[in-house]
PDB file of C-alpha atoms in Angstrom:
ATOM      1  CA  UNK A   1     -23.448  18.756  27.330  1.00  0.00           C
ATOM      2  CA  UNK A   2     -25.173  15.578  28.182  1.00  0.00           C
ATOM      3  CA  UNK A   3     -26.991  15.435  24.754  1.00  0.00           C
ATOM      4  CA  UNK A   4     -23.866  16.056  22.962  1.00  0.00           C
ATOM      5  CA  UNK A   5     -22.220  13.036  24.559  1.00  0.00           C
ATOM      6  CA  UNK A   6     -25.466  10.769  24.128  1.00  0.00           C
ATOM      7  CA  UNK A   7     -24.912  11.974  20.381  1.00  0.00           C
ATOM      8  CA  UNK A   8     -21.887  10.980  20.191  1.00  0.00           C
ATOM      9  CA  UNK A   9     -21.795   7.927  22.082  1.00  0.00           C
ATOM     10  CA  UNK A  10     -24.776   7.095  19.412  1.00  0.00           C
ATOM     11  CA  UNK A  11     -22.541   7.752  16.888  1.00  0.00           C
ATOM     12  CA  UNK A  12     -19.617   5.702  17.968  1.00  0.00           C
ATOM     13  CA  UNK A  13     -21.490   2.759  19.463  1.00  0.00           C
ATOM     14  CA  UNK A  14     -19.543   3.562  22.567  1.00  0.00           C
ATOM     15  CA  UNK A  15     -20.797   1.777  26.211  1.00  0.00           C
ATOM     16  CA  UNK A  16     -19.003   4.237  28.228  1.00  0.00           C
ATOM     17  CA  UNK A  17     -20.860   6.751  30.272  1.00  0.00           C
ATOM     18  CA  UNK A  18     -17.417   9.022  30.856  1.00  0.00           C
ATOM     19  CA  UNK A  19     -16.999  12.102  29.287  1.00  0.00           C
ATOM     20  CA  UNK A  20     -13.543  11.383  28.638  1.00  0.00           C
ATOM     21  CA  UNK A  21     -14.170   7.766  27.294  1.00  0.00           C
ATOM     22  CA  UNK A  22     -16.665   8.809  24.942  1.00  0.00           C
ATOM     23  CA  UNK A  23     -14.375  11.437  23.614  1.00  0.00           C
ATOM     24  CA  UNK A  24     -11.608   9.288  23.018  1.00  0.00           C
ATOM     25  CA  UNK A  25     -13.897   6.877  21.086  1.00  0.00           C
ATOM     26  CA  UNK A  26     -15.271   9.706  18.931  1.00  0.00           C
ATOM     27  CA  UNK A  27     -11.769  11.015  18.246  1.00  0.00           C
ATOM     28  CA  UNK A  28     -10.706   7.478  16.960  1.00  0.00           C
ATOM     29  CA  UNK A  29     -13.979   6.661  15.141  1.00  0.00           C
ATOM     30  CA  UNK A  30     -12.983  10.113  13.414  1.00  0.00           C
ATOM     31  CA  UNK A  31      -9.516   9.151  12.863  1.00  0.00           C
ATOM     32  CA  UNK A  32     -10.904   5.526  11.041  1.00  0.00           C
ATOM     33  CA  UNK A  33     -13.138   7.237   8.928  1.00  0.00           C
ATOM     34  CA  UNK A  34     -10.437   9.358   7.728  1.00  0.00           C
ATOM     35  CA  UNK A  35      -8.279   6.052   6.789  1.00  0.00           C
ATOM     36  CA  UNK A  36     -11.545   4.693   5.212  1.00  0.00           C
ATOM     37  CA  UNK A  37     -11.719   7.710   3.387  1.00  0.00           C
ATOM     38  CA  UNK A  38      -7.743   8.186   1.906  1.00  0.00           C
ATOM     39  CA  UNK A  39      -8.440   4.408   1.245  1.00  0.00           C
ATOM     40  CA  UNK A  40     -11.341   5.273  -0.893  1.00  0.00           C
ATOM     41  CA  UNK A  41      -9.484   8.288  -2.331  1.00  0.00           C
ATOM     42  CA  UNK A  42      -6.411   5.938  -3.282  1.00  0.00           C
ATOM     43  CA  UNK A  43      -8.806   3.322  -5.030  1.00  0.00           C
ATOM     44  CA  UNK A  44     -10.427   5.991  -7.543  1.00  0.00           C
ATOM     45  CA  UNK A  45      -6.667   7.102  -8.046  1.00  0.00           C
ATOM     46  CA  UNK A  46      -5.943   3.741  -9.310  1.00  0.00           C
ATOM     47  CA  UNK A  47      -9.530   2.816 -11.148  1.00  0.00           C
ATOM     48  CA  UNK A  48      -8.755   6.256 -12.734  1.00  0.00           C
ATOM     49  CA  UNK A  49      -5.231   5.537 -13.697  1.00  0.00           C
ATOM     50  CA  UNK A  50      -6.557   1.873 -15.147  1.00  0.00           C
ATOM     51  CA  UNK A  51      -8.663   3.708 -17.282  1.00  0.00           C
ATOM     52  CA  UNK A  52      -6.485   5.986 -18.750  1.00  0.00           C
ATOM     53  CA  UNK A  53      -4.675   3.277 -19.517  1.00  0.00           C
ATOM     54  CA  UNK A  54      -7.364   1.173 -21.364  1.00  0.00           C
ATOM     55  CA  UNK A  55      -8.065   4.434 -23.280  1.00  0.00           C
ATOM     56  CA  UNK A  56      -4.704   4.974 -24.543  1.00  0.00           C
ATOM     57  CA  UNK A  57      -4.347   1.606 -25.103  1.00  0.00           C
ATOM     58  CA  UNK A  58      -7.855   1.467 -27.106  1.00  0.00           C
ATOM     59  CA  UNK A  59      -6.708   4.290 -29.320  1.00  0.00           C
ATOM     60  CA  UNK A  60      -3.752   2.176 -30.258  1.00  0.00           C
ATOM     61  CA  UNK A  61      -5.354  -0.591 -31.504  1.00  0.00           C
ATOM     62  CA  UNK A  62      -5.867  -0.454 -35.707  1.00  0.00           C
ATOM     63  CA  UNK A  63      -9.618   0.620 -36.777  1.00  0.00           C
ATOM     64  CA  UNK A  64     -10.999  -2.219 -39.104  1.00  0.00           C
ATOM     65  CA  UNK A  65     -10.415  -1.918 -42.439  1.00  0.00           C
ATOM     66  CA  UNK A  66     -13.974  -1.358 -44.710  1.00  0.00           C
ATOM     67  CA  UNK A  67     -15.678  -5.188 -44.670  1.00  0.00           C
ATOM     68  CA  UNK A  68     -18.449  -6.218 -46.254  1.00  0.00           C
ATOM     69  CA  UNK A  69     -19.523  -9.676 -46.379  1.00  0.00           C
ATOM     70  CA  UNK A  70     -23.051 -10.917 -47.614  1.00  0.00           C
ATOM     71  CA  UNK A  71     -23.839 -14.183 -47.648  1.00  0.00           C
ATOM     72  CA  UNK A  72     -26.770 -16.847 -47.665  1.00  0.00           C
ATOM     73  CA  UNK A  73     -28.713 -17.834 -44.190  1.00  0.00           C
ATOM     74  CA  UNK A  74     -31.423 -19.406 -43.274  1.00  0.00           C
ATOM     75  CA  UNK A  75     -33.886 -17.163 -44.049  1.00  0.00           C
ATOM     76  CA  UNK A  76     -32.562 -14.633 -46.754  1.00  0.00           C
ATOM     77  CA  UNK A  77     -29.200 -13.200 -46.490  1.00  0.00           C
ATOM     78  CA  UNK A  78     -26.818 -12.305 -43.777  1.00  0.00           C
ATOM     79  CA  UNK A  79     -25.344  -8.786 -44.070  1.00  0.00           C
ATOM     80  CA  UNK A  80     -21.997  -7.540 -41.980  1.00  0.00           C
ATOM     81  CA  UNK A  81     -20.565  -4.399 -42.308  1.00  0.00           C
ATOM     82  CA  UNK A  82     -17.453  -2.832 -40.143  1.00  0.00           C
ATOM     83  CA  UNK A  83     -16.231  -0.163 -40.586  1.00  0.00           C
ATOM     84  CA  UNK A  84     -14.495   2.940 -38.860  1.00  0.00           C
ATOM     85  CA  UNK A  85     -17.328   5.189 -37.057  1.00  0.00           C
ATOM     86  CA  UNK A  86     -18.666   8.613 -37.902  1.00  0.00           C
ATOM     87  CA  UNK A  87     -21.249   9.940 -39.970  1.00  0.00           C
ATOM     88  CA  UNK A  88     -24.525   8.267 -40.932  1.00  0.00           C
ATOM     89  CA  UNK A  89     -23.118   5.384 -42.107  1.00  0.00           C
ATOM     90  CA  UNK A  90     -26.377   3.005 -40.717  1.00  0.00           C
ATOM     91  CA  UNK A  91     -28.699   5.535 -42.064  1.00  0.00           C
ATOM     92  CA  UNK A  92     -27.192   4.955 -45.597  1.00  0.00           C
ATOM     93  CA  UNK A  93     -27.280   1.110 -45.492  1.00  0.00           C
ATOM     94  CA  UNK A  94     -31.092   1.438 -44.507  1.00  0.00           C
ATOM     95  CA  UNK A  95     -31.622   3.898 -47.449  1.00  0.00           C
ATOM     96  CA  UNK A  96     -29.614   1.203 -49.594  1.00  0.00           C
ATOM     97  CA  UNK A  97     -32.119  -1.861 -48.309  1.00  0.00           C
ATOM     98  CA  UNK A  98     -35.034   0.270 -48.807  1.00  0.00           C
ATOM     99  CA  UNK A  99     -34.114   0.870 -52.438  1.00  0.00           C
ATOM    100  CA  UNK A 100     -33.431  -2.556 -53.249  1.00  0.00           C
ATOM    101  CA  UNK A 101     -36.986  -3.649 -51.952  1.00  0.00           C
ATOM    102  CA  UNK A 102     -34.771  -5.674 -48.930  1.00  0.00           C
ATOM    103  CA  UNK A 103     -36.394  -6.449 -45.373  1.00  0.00           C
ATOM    104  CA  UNK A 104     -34.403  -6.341 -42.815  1.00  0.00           C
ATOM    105  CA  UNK A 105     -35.863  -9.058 -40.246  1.00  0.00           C
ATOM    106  CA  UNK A 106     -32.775  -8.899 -37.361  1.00  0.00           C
ATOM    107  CA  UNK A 107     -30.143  -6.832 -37.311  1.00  0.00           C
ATOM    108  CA  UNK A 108     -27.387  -6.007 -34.135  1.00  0.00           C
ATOM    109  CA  UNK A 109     -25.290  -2.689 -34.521  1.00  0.00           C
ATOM    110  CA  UNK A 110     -22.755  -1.335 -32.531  1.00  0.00           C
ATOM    111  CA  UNK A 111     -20.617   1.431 -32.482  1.00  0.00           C
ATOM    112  CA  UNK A 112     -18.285   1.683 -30.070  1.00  0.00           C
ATOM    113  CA  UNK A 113     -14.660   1.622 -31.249  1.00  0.00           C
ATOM    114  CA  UNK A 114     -15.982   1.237 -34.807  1.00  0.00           C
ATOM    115  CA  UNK A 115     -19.201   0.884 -36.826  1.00  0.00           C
ATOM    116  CA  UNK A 116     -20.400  -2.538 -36.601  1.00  0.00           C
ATOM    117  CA  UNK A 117     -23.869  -4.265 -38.160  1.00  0.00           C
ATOM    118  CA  UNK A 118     -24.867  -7.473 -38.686  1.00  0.00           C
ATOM    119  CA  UNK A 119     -28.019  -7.803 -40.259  1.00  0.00           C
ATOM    120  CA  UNK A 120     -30.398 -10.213 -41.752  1.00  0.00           C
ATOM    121  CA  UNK A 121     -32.352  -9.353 -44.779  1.00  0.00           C
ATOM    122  CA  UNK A 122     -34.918 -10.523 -46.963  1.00  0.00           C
ATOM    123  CA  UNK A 123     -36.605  -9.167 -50.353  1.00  0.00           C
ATOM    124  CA  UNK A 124     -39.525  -7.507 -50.167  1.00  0.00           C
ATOM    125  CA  UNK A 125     -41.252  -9.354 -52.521  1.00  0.00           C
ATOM    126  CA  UNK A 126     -40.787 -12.013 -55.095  1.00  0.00           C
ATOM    127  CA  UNK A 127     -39.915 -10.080 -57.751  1.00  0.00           C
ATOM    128  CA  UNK A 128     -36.937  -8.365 -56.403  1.00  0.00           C
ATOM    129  CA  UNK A 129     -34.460 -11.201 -56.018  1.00  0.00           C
ATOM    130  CA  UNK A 130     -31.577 -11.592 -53.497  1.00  0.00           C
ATOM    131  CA  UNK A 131     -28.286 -11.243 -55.628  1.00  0.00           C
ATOM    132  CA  UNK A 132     -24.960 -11.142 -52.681  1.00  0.00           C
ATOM    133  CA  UNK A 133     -23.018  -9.489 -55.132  1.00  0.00           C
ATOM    134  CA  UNK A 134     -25.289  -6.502 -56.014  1.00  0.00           C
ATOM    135  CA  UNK A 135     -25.851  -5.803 -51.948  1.00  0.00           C
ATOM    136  CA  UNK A 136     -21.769  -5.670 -51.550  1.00  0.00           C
ATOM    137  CA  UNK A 137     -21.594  -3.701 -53.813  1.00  0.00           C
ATOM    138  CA  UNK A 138     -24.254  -1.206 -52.992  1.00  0.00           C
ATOM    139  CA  UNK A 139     -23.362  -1.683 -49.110  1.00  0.00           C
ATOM    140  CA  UNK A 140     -20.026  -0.660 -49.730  1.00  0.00           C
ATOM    141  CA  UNK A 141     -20.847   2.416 -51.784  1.00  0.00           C
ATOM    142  CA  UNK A 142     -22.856   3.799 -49.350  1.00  0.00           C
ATOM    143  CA  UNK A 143     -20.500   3.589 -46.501  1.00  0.00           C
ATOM    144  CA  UNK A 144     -17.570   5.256 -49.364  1.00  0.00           C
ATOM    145  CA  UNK A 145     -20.241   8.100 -49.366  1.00  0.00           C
ATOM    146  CA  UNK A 146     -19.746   9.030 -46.041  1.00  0.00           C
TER     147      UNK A 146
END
C-alpha cells in the first residue's frame, strides 16, 4: 500500500504524506485530465468540422478553363498551362517539348485543385527555332488528348 501511494503521490506532485490527501489529489488530477481530454476531443470536432467546410467549399469553386500562354523571357520562352487535373496531362507536354527539340531549363507544376505548370524552355539547338504560336498550339493539343 505504501508503494501505491508513493506512486501516486509521484504522479500527482502531491506533498501530502496522508492516505486520504493523496487520494483526493489523485482523484482530481484524474478528474483534470478528463477536462483536458473532452477539451482536446471538442477541438478535433471543430478542426474537423473546418475542414469539411473548406472541402465543400473547394469543390465549389469553378475549375480553370484550358490556358495556354507562351511567351518570350529572358532566356527562351515561358510556358503556362492550367488546366483541370487527371490523366497524364504533364507527361504529354514533355512528349510535346521533346518532339519539338525544346529544353526545358525550370519548370514548377502543381496539381492540387487543378493541373498547373509553368515552365521555361529553350530549343535544343539552333536549328529548331522558338515560334510561341506553334508551342500553343501543340501544348494545347496535347492536353485535348487527354
Amino acid at each position: 500500500m505504501g508503494r501505491r501511494l508513493h506512486v501516486l503521490r509521484t504522479l500527482t506532485c502531491s506533498k501530502s504524506v496522508q492516505r486520504k490527501s493523496v487520494i483526493m489529489e489523485a482523484l482530481l488530477y484524474i478528474y483534470k485530465l478528463k477536462l483536458k481530454l473532452e477539451a482536446i476531443k471538442r477541438e478535433l470536432a471543430n478542426l474537423v468540422a473546418i475542414k469539411r467546410e473548406y472541402l465543400s467549399l473547394m469543390k465549389q469553386l469553378p475549375l480553370p478553363k484550358k490556358e495556354v500562354k507562351v511567351e518570350k523571357a529572358e532566356q527562351g520562352l515561358l510556358v503556362r498551362v492550367t488546366c483541370e487535373k487527371g490523366g497524364d496531362k504533364l507527361v504529354s507536354i514533355l512528349e510535346v517539348f521533346e518532339e519539338m527539340g525544346l529544353v526545358i531549363l525550370n519548370a514548377r507544376v502543381s496539381s492540387n485543385l487543378y493541373f498547373a505548370m509553368e515552365a521555361i524552355v529553350v530549343a535544343d539547338q539552333e536549328q529548331h527555332a522558338l515560334h510561341v504560336k506553334s508551342i500553343t498550339q501543340a501544348v494545347t493539343k496535347a492536353i485535348e488528348r487527354q
